[in-house]
Short mmCIF file of C-alpha atoms in Angstrom, two decimals:
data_model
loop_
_atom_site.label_atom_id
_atom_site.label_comp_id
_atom_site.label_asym_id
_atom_site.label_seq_id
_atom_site.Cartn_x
_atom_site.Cartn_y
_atom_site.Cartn_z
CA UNK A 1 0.00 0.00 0.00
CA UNK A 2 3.23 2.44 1.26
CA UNK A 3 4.47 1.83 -2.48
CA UNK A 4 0.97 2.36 -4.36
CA UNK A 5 0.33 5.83 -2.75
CA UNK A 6 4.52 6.85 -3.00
CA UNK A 7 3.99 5.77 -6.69
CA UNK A 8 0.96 7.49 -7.09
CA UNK A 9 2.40 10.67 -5.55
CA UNK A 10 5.11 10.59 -7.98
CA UNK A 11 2.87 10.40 -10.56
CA UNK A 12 0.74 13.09 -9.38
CA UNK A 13 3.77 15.36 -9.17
CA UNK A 14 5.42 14.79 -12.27
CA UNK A 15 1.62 15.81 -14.04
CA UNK A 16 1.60 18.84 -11.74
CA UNK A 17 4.67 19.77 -13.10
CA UNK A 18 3.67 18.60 -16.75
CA UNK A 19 0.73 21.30 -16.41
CA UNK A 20 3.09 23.93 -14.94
CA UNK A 21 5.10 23.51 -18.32
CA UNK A 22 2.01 23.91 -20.88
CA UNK A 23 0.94 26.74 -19.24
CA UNK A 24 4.23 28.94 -18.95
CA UNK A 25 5.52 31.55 -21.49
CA UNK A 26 8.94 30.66 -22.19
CA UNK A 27 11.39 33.31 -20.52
CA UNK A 28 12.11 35.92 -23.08
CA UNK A 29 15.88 35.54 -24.05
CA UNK A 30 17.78 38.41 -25.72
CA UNK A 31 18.33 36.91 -29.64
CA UNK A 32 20.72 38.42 -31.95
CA UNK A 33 19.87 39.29 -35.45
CA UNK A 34 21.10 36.35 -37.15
CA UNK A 35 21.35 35.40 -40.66
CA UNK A 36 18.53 33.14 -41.55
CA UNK A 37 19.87 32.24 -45.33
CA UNK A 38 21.11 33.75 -48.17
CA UNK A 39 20.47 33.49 -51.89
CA UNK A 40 22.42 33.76 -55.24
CA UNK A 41 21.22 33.74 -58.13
CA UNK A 42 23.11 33.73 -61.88
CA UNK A 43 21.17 33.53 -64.74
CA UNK A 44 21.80 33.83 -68.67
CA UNK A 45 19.00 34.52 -71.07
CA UNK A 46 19.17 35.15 -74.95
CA UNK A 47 16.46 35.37 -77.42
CA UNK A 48 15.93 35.62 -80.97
CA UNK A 49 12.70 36.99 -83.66
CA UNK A 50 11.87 39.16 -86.30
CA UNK A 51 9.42 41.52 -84.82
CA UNK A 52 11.07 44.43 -83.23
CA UNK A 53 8.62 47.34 -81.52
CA UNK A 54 11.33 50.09 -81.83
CA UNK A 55 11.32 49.16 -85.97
CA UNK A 56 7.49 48.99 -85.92
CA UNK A 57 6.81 45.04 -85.81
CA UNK A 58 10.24 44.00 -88.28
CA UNK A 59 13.52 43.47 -87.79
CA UNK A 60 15.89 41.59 -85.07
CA UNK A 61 14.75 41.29 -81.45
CA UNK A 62 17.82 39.41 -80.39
CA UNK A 63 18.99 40.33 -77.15
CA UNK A 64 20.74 38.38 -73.92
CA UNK A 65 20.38 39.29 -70.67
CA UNK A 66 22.68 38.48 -67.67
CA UNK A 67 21.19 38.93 -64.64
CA UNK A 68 22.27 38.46 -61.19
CA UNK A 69 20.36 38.35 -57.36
CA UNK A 70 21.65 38.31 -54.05
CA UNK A 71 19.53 38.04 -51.43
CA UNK A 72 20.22 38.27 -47.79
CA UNK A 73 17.35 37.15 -45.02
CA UNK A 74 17.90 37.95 -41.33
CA UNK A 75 15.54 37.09 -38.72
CA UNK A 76 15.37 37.76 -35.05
CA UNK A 77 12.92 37.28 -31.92
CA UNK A 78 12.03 40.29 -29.60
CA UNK A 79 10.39 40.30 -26.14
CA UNK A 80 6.95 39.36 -27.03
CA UNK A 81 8.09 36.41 -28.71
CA UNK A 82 6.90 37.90 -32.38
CA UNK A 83 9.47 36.79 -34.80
CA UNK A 84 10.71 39.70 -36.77
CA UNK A 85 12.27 38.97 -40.67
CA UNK A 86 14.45 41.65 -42.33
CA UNK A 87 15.08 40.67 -46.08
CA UNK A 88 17.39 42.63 -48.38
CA UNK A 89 17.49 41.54 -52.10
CA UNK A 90 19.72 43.16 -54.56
CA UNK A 91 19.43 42.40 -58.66
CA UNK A 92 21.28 43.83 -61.62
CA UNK A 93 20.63 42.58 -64.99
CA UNK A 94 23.19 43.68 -67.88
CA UNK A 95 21.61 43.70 -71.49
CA UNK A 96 22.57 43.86 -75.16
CA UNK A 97 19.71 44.41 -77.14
CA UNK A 98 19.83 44.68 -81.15
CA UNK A 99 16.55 46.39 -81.72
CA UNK A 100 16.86 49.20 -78.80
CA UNK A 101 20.62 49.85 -80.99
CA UNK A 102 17.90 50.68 -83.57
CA UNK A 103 16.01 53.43 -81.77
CA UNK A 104 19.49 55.51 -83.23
CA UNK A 105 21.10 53.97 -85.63
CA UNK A 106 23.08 57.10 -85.85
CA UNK A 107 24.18 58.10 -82.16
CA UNK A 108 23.48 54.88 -80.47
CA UNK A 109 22.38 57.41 -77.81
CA UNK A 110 19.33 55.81 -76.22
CA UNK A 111 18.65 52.88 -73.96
CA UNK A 112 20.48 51.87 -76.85
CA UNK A 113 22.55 48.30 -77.36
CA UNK A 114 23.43 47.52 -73.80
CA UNK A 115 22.83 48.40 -70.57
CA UNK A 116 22.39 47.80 -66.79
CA UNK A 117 19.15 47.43 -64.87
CA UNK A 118 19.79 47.32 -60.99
CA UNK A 119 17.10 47.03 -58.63
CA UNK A 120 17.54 46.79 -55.00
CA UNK A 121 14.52 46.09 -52.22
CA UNK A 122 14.04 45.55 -48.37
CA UNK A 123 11.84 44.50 -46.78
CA UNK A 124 10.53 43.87 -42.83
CA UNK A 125 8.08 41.63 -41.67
CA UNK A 126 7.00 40.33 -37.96
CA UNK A 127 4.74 37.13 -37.70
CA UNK A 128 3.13 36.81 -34.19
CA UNK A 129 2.82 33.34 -33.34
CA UNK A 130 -0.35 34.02 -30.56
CA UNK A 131 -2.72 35.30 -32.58
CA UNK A 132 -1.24 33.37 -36.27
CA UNK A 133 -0.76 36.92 -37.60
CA UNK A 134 2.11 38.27 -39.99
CA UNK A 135 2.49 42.17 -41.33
CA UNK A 136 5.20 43.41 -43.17
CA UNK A 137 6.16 46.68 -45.39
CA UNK A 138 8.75 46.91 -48.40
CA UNK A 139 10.44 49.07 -49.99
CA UNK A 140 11.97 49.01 -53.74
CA UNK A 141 13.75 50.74 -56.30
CA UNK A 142 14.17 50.51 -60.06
CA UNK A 143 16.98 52.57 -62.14
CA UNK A 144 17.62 51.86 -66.01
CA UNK A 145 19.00 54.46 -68.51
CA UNK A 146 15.27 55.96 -69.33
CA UNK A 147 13.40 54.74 -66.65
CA UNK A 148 13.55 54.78 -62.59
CA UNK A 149 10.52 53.52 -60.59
CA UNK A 150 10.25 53.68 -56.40
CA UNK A 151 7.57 51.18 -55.01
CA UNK A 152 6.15 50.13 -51.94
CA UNK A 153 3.95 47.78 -50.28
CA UNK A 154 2.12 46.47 -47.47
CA UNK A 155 1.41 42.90 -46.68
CA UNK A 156 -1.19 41.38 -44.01
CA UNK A 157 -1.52 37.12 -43.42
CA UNK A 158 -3.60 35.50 -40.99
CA UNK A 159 -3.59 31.75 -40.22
CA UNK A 160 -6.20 29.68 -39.33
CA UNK A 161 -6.12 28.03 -35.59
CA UNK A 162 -4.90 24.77 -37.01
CA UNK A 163 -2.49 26.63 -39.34
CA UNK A 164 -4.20 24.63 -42.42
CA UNK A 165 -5.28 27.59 -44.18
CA UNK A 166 -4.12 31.33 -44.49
CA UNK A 167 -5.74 34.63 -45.62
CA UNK A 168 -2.85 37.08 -47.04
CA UNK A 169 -3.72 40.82 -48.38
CA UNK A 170 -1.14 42.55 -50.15
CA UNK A 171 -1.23 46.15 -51.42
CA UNK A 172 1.53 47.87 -53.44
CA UNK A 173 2.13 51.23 -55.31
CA UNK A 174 5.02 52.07 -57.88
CA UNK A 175 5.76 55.69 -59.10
CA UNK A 176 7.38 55.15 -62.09
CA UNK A 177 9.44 58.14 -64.36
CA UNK A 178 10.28 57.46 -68.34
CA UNK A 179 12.62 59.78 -70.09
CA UNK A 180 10.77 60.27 -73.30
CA UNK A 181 13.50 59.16 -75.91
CA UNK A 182 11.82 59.48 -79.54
CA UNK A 183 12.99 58.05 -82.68
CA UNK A 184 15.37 60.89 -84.33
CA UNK A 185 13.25 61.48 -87.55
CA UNK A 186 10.16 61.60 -84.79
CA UNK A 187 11.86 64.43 -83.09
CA UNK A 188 10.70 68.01 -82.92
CA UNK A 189 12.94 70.82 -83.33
CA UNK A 190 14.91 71.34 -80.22
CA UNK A 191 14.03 67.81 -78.94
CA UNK A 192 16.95 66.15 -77.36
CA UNK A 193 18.03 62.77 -78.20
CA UNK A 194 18.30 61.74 -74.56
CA UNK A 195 22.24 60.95 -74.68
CA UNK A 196 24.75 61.79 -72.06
CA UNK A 197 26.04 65.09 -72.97
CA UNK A 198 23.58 66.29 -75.40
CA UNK A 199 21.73 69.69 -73.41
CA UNK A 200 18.63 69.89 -75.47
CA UNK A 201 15.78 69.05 -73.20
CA UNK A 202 13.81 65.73 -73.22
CA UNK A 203 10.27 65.27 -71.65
CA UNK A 204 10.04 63.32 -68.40
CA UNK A 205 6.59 60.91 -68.23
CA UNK A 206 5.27 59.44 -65.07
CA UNK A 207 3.48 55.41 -65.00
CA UNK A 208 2.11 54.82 -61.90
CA UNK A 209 1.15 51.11 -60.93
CA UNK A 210 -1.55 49.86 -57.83
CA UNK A 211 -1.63 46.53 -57.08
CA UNK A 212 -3.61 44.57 -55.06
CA UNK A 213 -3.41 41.01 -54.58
CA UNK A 214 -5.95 38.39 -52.29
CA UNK A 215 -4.62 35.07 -51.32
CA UNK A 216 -5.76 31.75 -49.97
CA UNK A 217 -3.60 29.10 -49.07
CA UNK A 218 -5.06 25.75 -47.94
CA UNK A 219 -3.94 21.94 -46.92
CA UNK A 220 -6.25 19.92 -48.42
CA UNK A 221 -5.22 16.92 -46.91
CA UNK A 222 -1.41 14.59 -45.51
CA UNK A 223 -0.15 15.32 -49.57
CA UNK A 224 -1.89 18.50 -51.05
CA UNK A 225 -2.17 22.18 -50.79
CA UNK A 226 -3.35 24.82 -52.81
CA UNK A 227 -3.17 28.57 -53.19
CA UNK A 228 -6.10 30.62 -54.71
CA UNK A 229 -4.90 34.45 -56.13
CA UNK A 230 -6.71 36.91 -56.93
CA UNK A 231 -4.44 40.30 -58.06
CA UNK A 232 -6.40 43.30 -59.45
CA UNK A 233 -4.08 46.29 -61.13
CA UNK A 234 -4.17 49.33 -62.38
CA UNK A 235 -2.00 51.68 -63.85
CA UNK A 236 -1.80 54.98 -65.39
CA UNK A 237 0.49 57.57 -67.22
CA UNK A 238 2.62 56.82 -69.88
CA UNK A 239 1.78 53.24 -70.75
CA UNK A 240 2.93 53.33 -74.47
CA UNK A 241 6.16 52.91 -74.75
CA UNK A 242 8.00 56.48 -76.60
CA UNK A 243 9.92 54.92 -78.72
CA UNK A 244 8.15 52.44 -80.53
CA UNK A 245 7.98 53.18 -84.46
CA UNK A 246 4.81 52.93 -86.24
CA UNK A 247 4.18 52.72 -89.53
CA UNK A 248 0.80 53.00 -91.40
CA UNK A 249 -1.12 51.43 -94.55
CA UNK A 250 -0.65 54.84 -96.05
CA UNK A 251 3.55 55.16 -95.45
CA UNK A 252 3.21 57.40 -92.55
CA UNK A 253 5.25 57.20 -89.51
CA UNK A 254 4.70 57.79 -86.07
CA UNK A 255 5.45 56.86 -82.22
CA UNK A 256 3.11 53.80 -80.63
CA UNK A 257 0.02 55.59 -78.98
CA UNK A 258 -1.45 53.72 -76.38
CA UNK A 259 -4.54 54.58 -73.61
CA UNK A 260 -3.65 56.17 -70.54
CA UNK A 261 -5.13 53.55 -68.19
CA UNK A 262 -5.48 49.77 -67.67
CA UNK A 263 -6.96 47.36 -65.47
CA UNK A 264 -5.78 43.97 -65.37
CA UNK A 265 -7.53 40.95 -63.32
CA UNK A 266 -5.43 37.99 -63.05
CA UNK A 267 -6.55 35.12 -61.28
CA UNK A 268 -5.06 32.02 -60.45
CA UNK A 269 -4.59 28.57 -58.92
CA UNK A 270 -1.75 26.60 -57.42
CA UNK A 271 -2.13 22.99 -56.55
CA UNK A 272 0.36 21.25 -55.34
CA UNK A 273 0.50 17.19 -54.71
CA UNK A 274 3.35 14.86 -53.08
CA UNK A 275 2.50 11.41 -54.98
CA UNK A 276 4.33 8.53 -53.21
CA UNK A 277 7.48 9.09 -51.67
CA UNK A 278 9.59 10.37 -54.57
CA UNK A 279 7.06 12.59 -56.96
CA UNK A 280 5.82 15.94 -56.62
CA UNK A 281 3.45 17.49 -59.21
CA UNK A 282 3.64 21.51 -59.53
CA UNK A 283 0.03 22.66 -61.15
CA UNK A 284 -0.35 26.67 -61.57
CA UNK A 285 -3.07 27.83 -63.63
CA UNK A 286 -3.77 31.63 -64.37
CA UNK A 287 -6.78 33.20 -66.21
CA UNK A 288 -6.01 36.90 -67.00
CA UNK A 289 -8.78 39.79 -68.66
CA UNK A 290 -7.70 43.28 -69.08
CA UNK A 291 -9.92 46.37 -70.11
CA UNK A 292 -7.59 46.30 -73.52
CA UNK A 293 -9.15 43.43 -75.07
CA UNK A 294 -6.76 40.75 -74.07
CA UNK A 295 -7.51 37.69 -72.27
CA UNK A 296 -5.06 34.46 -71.46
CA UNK A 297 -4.54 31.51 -70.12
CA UNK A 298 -1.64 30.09 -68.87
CA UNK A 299 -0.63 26.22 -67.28
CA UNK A 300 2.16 25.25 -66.10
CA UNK A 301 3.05 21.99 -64.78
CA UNK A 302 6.19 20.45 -62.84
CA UNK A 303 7.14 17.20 -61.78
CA UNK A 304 9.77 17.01 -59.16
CA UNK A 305 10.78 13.46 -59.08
CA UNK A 306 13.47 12.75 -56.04
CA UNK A 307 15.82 10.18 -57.30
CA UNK A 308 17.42 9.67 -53.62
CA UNK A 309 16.66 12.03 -49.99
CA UNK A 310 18.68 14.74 -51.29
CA UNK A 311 19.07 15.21 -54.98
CA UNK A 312 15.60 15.86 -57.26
CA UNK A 313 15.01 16.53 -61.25
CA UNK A 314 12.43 18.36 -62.29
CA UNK A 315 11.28 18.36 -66.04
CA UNK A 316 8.38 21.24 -66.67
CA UNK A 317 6.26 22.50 -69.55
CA UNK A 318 4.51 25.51 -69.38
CA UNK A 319 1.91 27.07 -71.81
CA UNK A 320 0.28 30.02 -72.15
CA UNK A 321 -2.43 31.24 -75.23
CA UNK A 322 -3.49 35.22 -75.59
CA UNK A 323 -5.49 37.34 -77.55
CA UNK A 324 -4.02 40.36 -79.10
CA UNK A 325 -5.16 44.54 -77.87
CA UNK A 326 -7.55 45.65 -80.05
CA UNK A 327 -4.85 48.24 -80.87
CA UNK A 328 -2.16 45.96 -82.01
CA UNK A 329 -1.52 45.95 -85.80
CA UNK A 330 1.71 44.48 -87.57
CA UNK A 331 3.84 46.78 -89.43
CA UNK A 332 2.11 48.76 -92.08
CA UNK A 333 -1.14 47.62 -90.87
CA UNK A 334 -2.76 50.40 -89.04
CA UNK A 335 -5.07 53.41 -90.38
CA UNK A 336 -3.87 57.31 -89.83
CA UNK A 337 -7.69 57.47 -88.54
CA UNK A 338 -7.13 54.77 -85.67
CA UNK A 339 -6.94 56.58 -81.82
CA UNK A 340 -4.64 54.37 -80.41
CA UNK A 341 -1.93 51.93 -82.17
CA UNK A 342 0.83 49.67 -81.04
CA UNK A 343 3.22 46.86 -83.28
CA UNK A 344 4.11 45.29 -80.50
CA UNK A 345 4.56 42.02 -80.47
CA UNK A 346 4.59 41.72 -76.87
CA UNK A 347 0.82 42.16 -76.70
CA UNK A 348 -0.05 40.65 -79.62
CA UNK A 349 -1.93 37.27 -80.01
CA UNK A 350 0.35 34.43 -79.71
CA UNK A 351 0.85 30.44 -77.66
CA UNK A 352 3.97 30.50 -76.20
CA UNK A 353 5.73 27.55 -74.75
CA UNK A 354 8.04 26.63 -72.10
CA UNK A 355 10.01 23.49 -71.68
CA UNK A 356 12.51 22.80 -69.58
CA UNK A 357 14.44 20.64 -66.75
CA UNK A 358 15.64 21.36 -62.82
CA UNK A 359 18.26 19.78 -61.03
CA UNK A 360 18.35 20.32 -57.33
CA UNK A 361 21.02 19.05 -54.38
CA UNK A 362 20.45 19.45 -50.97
CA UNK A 363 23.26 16.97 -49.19
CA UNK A 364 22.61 16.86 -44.94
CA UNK A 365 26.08 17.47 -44.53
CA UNK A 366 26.25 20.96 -46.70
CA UNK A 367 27.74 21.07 -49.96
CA UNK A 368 30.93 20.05 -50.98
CA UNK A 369 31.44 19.27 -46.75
CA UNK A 370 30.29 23.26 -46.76
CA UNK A 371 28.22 22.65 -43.57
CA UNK A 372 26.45 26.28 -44.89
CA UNK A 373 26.10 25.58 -48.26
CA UNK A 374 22.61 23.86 -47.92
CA UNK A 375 21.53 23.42 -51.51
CA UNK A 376 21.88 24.01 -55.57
CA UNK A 377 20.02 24.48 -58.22
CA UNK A 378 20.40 24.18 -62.15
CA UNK A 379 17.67 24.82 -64.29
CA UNK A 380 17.53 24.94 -68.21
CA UNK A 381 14.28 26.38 -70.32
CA UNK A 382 13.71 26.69 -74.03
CA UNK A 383 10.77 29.36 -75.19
CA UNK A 384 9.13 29.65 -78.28
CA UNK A 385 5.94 31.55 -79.19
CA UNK A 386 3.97 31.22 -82.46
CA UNK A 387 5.25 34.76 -83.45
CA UNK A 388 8.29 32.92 -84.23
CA UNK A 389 10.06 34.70 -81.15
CA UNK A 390 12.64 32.05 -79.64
CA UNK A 391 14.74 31.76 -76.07
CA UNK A 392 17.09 29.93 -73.94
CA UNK A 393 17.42 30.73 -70.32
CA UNK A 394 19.85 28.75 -67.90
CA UNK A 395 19.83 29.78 -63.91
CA UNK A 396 21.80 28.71 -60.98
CA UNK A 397 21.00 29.24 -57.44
CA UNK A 398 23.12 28.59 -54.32
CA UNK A 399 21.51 28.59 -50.67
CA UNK A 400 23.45 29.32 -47.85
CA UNK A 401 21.95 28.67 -44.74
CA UNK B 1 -27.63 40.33 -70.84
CA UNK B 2 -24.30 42.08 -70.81
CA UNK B 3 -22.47 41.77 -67.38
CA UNK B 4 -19.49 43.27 -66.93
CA UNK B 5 -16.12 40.54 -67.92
CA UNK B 6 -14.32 41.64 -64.82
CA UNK B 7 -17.15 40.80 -62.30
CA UNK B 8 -17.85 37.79 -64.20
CA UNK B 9 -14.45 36.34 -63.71
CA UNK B 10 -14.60 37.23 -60.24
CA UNK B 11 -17.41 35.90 -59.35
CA UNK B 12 -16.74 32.39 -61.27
CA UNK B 13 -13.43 32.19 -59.83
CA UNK B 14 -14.21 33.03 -56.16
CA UNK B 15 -17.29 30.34 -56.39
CA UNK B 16 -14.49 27.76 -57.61
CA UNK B 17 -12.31 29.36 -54.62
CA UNK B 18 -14.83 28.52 -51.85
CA UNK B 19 -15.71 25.19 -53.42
CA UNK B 20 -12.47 23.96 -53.64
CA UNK B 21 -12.02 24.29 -49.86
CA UNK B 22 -14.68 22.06 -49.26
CA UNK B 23 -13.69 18.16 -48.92
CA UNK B 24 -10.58 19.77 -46.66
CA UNK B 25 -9.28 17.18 -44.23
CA UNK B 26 -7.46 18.31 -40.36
CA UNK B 27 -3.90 17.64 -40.72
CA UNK B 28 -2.21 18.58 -37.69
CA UNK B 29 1.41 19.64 -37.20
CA UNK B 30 2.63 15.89 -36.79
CA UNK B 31 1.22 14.74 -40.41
CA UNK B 32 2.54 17.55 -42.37
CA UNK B 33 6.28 15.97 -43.13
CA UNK B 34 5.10 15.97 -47.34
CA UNK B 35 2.94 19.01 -47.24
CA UNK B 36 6.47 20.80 -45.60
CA UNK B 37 8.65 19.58 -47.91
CA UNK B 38 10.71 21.90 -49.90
CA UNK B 39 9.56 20.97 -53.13
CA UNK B 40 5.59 21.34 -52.02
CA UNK B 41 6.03 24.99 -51.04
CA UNK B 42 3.22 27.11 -52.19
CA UNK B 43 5.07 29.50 -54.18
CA UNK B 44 7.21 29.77 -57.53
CA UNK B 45 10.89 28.62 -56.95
CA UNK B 46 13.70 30.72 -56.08
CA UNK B 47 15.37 29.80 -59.41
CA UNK B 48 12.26 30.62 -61.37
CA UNK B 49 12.77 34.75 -60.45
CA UNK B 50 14.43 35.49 -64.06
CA UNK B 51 12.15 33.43 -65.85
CA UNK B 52 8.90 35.32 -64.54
CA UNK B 53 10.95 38.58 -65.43
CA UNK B 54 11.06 37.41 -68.77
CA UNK B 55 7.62 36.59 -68.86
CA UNK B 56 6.29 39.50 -67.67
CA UNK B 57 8.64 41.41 -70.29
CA UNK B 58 7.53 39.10 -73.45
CA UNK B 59 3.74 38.61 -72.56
CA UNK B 60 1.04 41.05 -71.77
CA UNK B 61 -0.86 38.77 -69.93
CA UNK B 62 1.42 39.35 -66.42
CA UNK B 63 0.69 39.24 -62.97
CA UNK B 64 -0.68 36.97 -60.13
CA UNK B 65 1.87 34.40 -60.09
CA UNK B 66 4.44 35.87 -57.55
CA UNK B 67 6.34 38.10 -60.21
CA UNK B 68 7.06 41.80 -60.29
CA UNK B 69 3.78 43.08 -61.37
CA UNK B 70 4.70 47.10 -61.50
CA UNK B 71 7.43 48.90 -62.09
CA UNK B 72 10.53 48.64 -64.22
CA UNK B 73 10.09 49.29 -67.73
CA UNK B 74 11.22 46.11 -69.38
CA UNK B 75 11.13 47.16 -73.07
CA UNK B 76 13.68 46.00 -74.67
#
């Protein structure tokens, strides 16, 4: 009997103290802010076509594109246990393009032939694990030769009490400048060309951007999720692009004229589902309508198949089908009585396709024996689009955690 | 009957929204080792950045997939 109620004492103690455990903060320690990972990415892109904007819908498009990203995450805890995430990211693309070297054949003066696109962002974030809540702000910046754009945006996420499914709001603004460079034969008299050194004055134009995007993310069940987007936008100002040629039925040239606004309502779906042990299928579908005429569809699908724990390869195919503006003409097409014209073959109506493969490597020991050096990634894509546009782009990422 | 396209597609796609989060399961913390895997995250990859540059550069049809929706000329 002495060892039942000793026994049972015990027992009773050791749940007292089990209860006194659930029901205590944790003591607030002071945390440094330490790096959480870091990101690098390389990437080399080159295309190829015969329906250059600047020459009014002919002529080369070929350009390549090396771009670079670093991105740097810190994170940190403070004394109400919210977890606070400071992320700076830092791009900078370098360019050749043959059909911006034709905007002046003469001066290559322009955004002309090559040049270097940097654009830096921050941003801070604190997710408050009591009441499943997460708010952050951003900040970003955009410099080319003609164009600079300063954004910013505001993000809200709340997750359900089992954390299967979260809400996330996201608002952003970008006030965007173009330096009005116009074809030389398009030029008034006095009109600058836009090139360092030359005084004669140039116009300045703003674009201004407002996004908005709604998010659902759910867990469906043990092996799928899926994300539900819905991101309205809306811009205004300068949306044609200045120096676009255009060239009419009639002979007449002029600069691309587009409308001064647009709405655009994407919306899309992510589904994702772990088959088996080894295979993951990537679904992302996106319907898009805009108030210029154009509607698309896009699908993309990705199969990550893991050959053993730690290295995966991941074949994809993506397509996407849209209609053209209703002020898109090819060259020589349009009418001098038309309000509003464009050659560009960007928003024309076209499929595109994209087909590709992903490697990945993620070995528990780090990289190399590079304890840091968590994983690596190699991924190859071929594009073509019925315009007869073509590209290659090849990408390598390194995490460092 | 002429509705407006944009409230059309909203309405469709939020109906498909709420119905699609019907047939949802519990999972709790313990029986999410797939649905946290690295290749299951809800998001484009890392590696994918350029590409969506690219696509948001070459096609009109841009936005709601993660990518730079605004700002930045991409022209050329």
């Amino acid at each position: 009997m002495k060892k039942i109620c000793i026994s049972v004492g015990v027992l009773l103690s050791l749940l007292q103290a089990g209860y006194g455990q659930s029901t205590t903060q944790p003591a607030y320690e002071k945390r440094k802010l330490k790096v959480e990972e870091i990101n690098l990415v390389s990437s080399y892109y080159q295309q190829d076509g015969n329906n250059s904007a600047v020459t009014g819908g002919i002529g080369t498009e070929k350009l390549t594109d090396f771009a670079q990203s670093f991105d740097l995450v810190l994170k940190t805890t403070d004394q109400r246990n919210r977890q606070h995430t400071i992320a700076f990211d830092f791009n900078i693309d370098h360019y050749t393009s043959a059909s911006s070297d034709n905007i002046d054949p003469l001066t290559v003066s322009s955004a002309s032939r090559s040049d270097t696109h940097i654009y830096p962002s921050l941003s801070w974030s604190v997710h408050n694990d009591n009441n499943r809540t997460t708010k952050g702000l951003a900040f970003s910046y955009s410099t080319e030769y003609d164009y600079k754009s300063y954004g910013i945006n505001l993000n809200f996420a709340k997750a359900s009490t089992d954390n299967n499914r979260e809400v996330s709001l996201k608002a952003g603004a970008f006030f965007d400048t173009w330096k009005a460079i116009l074809p030389p034969e398009l030029r008034p008299d006095g009109y600058g060309s836009g090139a360092h050194g030359d005084r004669d004055p140039i116009d300045y134009k703003p674009r201004n951007s407002y996004n908005l995007s709604v998010s659902v993310s759910q867990v469906i069940n043990k092996r799928m999720q899926l994300l539900f987007t819905v991101e309205p936008s809306f811009q205004q100002g300068l949306l044609s692009t200045p120096f676009h040629r255009i060239y009419f039925q009639d002979g007449g040239e002029t600069v691309e004229k587009l409308p001064g606004t647009r709405l655009k309502l994407p919306v899309s779906f992510r589904l994702h589902y772990f088959m088996g042990d080894r295979v993951v299928v990537r679904t992302f579908y996106r319907y898009y309508i805009d108030d210029w005429g154009m509607q698309a569809h896009t699908a993309n699908l990705e199969v990550p198949v893991k050959l053993t724990s730690f290295i995966s390869v991941s074949p994809f195919y993506r397509f996407s089908h849209q209609t053209a503006v209703r002020y898109f003409a090819p060259y020589e097409q349009h009418k001098q009585t038309e309000k509003y014209y464009t050659s560009d073959y960007d928003i024309s109506g076209f499929n595109s396709q994209f087909i590709g493969i992903g490697f990945r490597t993620a070995p528990p020991g780090g990289l190399f024996g590079i304890g840091h050096w968590q994983s690596v990634e190699l991924r190859f894509g071929h594009y073509s689009r019925t315009t007869g546009m073509v590209a290659n782009s090849l990408t390598l990422l390194a995490k460092i955690k | 009957m002429n509705k407006n396209p944009f409230l059309k597609t909203l309405g469709l796609t939020v109906c498909i929204g709420l119905l699609s989060l019907t047939g949802c399961t519990t999972v709790k913390e313990y029986q999410k080792s797939r649905i946290n895997d690295a290749e299951m995250e809800l998001s484009a990859r890392k590696s994918e950045k350029f590409e969506q540059n690219f696509y948001l550069y070459r096609e009109g049809a841009a936005g709601a997939n993660g990518g730079k929706s605004g700002g930045g000329c991409g022209c050329n």
